[in-house]
Coordinates of N, CA, C and O in Angstrom, one line a residue:
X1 N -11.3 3.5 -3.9 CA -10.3 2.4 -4.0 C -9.1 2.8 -3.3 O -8.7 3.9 -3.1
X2 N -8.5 1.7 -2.9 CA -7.0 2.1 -2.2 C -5.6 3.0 -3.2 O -4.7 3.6 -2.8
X3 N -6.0 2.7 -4.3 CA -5.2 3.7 -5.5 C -6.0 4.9 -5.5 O -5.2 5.9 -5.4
X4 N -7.0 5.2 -5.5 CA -7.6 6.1 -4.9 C -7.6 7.0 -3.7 O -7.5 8.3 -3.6
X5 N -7.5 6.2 -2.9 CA -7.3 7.0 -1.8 C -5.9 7.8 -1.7 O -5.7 9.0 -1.6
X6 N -4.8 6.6 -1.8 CA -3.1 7.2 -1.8 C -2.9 8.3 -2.8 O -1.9 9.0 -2.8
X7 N -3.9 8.3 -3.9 CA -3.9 9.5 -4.9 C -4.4 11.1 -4.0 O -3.7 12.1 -3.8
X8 N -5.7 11.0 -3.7 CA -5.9 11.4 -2.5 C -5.3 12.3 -1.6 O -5.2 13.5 -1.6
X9 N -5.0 11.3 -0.8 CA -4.7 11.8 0.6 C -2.7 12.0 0.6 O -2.1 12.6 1.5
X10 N -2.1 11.6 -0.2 CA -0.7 11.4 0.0 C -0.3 11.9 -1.1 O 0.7 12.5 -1.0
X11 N -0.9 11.8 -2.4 CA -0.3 13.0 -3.7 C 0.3 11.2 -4.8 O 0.8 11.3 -5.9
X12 N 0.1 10.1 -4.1 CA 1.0 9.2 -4.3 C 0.4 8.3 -5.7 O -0.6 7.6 -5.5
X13 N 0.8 8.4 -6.9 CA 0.3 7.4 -8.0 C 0.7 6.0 -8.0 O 1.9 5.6 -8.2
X14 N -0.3 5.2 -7.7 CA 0.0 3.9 -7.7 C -0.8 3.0 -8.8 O -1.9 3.3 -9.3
X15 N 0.2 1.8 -9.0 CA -0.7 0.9 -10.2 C -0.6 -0.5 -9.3 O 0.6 -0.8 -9.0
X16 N -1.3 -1.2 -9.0 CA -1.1 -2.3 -8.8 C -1.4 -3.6 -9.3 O -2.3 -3.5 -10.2
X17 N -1.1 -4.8 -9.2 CA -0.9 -5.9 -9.5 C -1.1 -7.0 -8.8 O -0.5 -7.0 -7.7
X18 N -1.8 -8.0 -9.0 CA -1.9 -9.1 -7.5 C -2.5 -10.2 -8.0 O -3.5 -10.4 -8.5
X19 N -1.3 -11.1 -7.7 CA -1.4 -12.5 -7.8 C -0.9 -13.4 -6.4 O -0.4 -13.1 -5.3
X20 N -1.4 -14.8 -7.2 CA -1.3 -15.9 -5.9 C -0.8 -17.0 -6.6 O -1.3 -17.5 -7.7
X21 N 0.5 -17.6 -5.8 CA 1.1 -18.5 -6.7 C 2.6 -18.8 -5.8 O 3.1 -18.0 -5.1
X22 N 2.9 -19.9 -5.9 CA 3.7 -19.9 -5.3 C 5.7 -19.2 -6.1 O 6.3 -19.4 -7.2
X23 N 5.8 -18.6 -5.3 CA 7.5 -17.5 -5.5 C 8.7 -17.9 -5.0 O 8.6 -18.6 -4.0
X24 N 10.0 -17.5 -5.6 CA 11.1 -18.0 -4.9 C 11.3 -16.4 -4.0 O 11.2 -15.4 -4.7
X25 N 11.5 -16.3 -2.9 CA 11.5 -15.0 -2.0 C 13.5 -15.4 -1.3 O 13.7 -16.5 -0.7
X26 N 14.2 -14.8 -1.4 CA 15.3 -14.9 -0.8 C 16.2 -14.0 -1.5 O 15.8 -13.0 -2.2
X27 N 17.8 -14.6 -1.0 CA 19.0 -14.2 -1.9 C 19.3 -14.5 -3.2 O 19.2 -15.7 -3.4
X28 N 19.7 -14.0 -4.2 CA 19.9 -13.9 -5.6 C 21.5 -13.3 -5.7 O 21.8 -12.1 -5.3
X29 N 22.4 -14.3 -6.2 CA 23.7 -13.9 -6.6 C 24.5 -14.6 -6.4 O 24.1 -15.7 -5.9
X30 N 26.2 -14.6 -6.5 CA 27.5 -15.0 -5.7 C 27.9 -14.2 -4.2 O 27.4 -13.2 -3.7
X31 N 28.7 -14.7 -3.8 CA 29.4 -14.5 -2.0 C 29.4 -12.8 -2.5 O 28.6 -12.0 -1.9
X32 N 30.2 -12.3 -3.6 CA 30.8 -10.9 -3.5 C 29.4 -9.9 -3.9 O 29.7 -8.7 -3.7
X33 N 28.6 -10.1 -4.2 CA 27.2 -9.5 -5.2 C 25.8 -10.4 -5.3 O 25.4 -11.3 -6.1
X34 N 25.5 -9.9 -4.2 CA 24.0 -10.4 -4.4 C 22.6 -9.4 -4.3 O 22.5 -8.1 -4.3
X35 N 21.5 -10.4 -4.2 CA 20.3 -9.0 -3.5 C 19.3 -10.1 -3.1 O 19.2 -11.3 -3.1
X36 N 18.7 -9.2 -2.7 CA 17.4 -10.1 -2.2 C 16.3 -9.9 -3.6 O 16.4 -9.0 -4.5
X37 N 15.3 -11.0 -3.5 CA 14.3 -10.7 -4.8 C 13.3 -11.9 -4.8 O 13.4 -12.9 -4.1
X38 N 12.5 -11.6 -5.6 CA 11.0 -12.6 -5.7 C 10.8 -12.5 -6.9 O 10.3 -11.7 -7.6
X39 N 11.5 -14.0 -6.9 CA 11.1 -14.1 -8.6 C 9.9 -15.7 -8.8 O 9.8 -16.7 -8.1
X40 N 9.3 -15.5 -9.8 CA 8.3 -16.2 -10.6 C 7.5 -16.0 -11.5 O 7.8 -14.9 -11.9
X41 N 6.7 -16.5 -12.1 CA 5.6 -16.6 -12.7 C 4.5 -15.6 -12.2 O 4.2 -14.7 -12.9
X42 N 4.1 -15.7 -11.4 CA 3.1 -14.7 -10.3 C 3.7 -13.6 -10.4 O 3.1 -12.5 -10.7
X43 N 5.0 -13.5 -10.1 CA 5.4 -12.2 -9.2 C 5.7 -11.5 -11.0 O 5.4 -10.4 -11.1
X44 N 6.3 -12.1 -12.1 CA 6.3 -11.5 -13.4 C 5.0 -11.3 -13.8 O 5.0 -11.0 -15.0
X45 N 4.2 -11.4 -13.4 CA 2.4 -11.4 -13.8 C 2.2 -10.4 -13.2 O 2.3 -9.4 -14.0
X46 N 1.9 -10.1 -12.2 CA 1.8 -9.1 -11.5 C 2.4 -7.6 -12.1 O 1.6 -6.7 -12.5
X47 N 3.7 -7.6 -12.2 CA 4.4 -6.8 -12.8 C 3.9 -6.5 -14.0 O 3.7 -5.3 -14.2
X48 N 3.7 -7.3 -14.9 CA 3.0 -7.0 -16.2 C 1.4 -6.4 -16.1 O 1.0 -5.8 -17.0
X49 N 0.7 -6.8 -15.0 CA -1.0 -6.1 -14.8 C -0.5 -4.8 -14.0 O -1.5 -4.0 -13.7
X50 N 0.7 -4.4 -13.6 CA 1.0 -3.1 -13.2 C 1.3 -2.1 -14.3 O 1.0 -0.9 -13.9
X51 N 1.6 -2.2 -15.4 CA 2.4 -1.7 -16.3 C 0.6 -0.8 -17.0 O -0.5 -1.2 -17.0
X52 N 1.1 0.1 -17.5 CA 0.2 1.1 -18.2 C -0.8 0.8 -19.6 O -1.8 1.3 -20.0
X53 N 0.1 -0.1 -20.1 CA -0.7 -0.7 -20.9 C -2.1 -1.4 -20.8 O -3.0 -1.3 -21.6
X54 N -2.1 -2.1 -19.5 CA -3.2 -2.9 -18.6 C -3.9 -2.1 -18.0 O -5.1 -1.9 -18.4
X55 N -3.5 -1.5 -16.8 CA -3.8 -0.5 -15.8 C -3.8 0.6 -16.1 O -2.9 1.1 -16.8
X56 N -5.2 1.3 -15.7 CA -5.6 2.6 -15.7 C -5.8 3.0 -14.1 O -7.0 3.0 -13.7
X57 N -4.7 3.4 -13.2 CA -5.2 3.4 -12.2 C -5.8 2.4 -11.2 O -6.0 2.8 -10.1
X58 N -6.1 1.1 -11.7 CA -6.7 0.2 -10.8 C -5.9 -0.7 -10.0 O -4.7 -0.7 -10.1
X59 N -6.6 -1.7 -9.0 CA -5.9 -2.8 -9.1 C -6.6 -3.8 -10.0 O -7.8 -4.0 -10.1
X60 N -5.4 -4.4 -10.6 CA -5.7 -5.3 -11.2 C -5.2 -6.9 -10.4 O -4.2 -6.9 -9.6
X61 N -6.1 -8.3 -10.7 CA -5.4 -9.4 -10.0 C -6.0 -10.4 -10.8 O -7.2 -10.5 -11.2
X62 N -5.1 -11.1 -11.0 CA -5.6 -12.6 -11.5 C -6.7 -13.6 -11.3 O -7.6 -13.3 -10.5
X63 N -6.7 -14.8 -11.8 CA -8.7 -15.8 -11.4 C -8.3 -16.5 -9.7 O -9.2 -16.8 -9.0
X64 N -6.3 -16.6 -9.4 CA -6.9 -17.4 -8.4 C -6.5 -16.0 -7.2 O -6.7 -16.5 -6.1
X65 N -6.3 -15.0 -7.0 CA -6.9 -14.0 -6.3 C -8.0 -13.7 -6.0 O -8.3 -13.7 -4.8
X66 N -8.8 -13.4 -6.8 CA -10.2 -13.6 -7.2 C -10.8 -14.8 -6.6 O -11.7 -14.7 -5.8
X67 N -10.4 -15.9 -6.8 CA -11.4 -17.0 -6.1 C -10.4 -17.4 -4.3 O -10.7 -18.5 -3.7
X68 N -9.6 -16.8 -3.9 CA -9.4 -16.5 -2.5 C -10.2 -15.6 -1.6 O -9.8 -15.4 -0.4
X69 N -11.3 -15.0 -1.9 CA -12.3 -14.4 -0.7 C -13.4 -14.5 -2.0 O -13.4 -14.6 -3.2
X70 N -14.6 -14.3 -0.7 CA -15.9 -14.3 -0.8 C -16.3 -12.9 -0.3 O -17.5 -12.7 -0.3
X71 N -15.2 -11.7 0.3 CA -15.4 -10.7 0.9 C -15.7 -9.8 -0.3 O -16.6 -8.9 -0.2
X72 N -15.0 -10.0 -1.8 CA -14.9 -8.6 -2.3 C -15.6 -9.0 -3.6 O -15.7 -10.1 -4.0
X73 N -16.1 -8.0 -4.3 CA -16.9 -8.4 -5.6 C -15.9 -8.0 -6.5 O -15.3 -7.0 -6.3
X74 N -15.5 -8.8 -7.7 CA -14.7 -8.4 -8.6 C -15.7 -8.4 -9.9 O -16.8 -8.9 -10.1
X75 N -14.8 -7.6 -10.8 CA -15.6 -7.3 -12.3 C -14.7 -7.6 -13.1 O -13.6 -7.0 -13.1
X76 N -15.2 -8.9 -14.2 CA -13.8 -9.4 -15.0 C -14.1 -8.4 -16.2 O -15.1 -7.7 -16.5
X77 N -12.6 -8.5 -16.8 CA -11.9 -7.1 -17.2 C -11.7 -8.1 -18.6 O -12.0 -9.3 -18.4
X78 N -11.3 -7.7 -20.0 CA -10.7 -8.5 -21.1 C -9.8 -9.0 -20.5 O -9.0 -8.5 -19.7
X79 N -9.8 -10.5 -21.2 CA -8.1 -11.2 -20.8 C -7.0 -10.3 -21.8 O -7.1 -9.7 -22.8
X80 N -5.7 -10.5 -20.6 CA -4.4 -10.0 -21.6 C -3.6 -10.6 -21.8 O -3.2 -11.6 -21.1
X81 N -2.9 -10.1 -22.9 CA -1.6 -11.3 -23.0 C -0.7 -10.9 -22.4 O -0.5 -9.7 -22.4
X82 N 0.3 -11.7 -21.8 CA 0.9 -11.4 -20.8 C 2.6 -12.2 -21.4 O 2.4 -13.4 -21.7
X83 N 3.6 -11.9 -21.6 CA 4.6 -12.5 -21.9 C 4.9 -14.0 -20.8 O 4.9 -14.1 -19.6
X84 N 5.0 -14.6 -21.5 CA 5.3 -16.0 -20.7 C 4.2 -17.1 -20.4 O 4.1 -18.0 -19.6
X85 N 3.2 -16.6 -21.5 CA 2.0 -17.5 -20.7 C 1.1 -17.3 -22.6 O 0.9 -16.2 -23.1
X86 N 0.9 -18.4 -23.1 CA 0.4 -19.0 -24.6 C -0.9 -18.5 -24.2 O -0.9 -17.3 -24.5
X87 N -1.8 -18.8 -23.7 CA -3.5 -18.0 -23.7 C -3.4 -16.9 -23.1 O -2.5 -16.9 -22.2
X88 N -4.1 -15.5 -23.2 CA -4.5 -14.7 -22.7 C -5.0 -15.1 -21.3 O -5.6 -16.2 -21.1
X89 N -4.6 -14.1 -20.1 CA -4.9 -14.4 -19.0 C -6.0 -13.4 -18.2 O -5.9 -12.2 -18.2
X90 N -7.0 -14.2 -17.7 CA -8.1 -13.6 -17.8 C -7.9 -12.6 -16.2 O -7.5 -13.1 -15.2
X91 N -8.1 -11.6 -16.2 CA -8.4 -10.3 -15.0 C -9.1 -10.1 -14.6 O -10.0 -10.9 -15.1
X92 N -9.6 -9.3 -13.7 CA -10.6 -8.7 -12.7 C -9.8 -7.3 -12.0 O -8.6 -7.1 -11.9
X93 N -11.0 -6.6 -11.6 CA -11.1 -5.3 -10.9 C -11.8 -5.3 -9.8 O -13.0 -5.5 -9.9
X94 N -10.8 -5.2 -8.1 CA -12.1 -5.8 -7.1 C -12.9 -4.6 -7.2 O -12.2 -3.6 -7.6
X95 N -14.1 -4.3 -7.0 CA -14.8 -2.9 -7.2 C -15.6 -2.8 -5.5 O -15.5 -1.8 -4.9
X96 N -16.3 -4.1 -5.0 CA -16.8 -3.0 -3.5 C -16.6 -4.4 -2.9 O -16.6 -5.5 -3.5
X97 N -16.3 -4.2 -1.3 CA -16.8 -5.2 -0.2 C -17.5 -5.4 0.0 O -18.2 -4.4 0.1
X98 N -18.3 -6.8 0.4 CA -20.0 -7.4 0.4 C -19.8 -6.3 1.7 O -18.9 -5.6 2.1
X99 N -21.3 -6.7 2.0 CA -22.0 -5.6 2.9 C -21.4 -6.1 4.3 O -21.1 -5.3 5.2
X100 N -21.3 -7.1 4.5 CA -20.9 -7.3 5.6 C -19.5 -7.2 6.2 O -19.2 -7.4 7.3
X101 N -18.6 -6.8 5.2 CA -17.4 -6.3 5.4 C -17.1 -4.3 5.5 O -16.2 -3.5 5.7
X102 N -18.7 -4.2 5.1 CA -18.1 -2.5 5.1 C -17.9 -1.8 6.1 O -17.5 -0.6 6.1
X103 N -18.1 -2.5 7.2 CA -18.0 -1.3 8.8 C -16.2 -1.5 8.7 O -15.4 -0.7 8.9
X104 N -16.0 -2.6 8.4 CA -14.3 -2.6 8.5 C -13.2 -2.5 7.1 O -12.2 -3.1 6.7
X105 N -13.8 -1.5 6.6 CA -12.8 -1.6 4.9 C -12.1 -0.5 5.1 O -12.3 0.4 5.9
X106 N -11.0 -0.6 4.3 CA -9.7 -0.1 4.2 C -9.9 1.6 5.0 O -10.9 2.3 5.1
X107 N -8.6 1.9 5.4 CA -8.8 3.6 5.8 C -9.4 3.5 7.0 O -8.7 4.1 7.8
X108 N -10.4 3.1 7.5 CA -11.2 3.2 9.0 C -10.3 2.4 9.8 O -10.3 1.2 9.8
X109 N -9.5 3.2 10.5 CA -9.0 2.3 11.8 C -9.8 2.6 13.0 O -10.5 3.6 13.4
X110 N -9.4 1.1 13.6 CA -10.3 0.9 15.0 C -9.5 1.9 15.9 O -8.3 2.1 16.1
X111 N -11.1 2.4 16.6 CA -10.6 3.9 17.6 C -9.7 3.0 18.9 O -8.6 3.3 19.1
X112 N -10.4 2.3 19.4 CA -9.3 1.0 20.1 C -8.7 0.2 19.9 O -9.0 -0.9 20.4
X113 N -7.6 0.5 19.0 CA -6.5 -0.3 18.4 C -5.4 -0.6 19.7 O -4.9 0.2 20.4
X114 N -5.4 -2.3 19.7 CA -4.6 -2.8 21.2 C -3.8 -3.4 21.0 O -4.2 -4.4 20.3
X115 N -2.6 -3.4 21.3 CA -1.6 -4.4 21.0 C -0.5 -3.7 19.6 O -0.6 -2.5 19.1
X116 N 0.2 -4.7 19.3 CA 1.0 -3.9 17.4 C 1.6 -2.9 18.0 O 1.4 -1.9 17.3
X117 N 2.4 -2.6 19.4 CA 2.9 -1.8 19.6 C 4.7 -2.0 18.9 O 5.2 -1.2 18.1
X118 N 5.1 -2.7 19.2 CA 6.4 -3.4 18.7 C 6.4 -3.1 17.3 O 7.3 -2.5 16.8
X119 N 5.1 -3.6 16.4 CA 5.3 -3.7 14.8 C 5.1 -2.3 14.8 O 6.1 -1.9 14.1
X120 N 4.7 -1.6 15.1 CA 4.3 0.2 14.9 C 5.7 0.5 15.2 O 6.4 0.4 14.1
X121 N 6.5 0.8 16.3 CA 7.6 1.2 16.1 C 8.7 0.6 15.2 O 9.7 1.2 14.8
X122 N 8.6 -0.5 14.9 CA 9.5 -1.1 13.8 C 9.3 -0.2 12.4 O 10.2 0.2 11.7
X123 N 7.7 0.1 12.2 CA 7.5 0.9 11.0 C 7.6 2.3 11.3 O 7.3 3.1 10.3
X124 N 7.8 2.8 12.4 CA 8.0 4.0 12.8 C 9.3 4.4 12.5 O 9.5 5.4 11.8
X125 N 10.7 3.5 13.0 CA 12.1 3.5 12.9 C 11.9 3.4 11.6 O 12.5 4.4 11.3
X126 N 11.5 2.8 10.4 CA 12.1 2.5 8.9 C 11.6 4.3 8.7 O 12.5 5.1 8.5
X127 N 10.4 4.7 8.7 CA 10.4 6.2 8.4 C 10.9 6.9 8.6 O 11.3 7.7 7.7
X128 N 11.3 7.0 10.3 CA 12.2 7.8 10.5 C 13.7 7.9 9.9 O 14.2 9.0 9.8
X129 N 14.3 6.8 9.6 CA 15.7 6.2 9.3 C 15.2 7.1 7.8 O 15.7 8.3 7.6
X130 N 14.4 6.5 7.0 CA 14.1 7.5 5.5 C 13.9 9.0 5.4 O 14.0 9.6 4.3
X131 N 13.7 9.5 6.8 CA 13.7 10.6 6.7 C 15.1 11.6 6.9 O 15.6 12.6 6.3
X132 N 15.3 10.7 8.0 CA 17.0 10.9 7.9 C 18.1 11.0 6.7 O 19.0 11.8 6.7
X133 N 17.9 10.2 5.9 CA 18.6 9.5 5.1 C 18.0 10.2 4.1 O 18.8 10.0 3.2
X134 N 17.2 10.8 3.7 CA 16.1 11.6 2.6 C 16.7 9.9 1.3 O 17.5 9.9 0.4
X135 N 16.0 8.8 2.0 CA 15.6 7.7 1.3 C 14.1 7.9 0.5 O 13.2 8.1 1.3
X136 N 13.8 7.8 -0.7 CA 13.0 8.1 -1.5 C 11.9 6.7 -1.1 O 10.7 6.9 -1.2
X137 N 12.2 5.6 -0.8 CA 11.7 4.2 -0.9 C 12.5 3.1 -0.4 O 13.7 2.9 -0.8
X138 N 11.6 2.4 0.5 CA 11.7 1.2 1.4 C 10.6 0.0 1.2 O 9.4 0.0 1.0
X139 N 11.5 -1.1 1.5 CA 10.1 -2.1 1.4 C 10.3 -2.4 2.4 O 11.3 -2.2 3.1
X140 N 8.7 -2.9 3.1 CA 8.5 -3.5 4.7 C 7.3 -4.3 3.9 O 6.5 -3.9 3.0
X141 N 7.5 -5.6 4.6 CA 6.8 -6.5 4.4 C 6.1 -6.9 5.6 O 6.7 -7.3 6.6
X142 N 4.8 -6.9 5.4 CA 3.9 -7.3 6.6 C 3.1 -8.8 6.0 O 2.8 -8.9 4.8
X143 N 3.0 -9.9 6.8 CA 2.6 -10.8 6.5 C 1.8 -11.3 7.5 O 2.2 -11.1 8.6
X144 N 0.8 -12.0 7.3 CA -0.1 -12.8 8.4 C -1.0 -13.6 8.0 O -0.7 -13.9 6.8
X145 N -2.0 -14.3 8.3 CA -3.2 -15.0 7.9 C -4.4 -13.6 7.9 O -4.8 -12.6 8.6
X146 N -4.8 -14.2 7.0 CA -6.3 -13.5 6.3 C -7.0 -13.2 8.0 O -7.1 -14.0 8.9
X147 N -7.5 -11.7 7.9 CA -8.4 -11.6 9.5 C -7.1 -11.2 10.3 O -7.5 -10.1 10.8
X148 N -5.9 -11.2 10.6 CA -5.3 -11.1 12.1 C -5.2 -9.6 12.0 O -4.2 -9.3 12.7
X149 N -6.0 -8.5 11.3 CA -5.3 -7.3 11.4 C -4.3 -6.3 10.4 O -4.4 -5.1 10.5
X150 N -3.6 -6.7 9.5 CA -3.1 -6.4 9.0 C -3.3 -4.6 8.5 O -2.6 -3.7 8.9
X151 N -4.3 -4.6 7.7 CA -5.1 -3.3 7.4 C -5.1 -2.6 8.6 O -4.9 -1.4 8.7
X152 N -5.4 -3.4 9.3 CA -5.8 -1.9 10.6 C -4.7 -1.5 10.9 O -4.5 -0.3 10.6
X153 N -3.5 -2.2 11.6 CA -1.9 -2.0 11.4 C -1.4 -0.6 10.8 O -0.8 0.4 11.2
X154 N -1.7 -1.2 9.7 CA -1.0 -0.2 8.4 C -1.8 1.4 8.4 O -1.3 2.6 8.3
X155 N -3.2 0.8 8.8 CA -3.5 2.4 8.6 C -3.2 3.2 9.8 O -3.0 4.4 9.7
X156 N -3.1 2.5 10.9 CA -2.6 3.0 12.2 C -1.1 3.3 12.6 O -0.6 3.9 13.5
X157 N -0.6 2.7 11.2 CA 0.8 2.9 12.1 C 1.3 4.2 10.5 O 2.4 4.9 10.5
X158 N 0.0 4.1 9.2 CA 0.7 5.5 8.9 C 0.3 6.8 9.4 O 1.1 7.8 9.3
X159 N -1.3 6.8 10.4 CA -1.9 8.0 11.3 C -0.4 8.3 11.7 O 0.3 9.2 11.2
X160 N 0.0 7.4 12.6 CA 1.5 7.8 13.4 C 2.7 8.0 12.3 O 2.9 9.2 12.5
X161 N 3.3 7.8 11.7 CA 3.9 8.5 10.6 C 3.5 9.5 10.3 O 4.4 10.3 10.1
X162 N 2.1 9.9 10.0 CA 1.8 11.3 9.7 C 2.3 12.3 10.5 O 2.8 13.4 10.2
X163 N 1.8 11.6 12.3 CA 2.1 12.6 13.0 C 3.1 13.2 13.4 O 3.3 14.4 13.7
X164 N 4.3 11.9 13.2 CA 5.5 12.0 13.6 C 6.0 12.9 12.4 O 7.2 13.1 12.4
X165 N 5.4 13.5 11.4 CA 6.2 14.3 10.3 C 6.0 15.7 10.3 O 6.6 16.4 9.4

């Protein structure tokens, strides 16, 4: 699993959470004190299938995550209760990629990776800036449609962060 692996290969403990829903994503505050943030229903859902109580290590994601691909098999988990929501909400664990997705699953980047040169140095500069800065954590937000790449990106552009360290 991808919690798996960053356990792994990077020393790094992760819990995750994943829903689909629509979020408010922007500024939060007055002129003198604000921040940026994502707030909702989803995004407090999530937060709560991260928390230890739920999660053992997995990812956990909600029914309409789950019915957004046909790529990954999921295994439903007991429903939990979740603050803010009257029924138990029912979970899943994706556990493998149908077969026809395994030549391309997470961690295997393409040996001819073309193009993403621009987005790689953009995520090259935030590392480096963190390293400078001995910044503990940064968010970078990658966004696209389902298919354009994204994964391969990420794993290519942390190879190059590795190297660069």
């Amino acid at each position: 699993s991808i919690c798996q692996s960053l356990q792994d290969e990077l020393g790094i403990k992760v819990a995750a959470g994943a829903t689909f829903e629509k979020a408010y994503c922007g500024v939060v505050g007055g002129i003198n004190r604000h921040e940026f943030a994502v707030l909702g229903p989803a995004v407090n859902l999530a937060a709560r299938l991260m928390s230890p109580k739920h999660n053992a290590d997995v990812i956990l994601v909600d029914k309409n995550v789950r019915l957004l691909t046909s790529q990954i098999f999921f295994r439903p988990l007991p429903a939990v209760k979740a603050k803010g929501y009257s029924d138990p909400v029912p979970i899943f664990q994706p556990m493998r990629i149908s077969t026809e997705q395994q030549a391309s699953k997470w961690g295997h980047a393409k040996k001819k990776f073309v193009g993403r040169s621009s987005e790689i140095k953009q995520i090259l500069h935030v590392a480096q800036e963190m390293t400078l800065t001995n910044t503990t954590s940064e968010f970078l937000f990658v966004t696209a449609s389902s298919g354009t790449g994204k994964s391969s990106l990420m794993v290519q552009a942390t190879e190059s962060v590795r190297a660069m360290v």
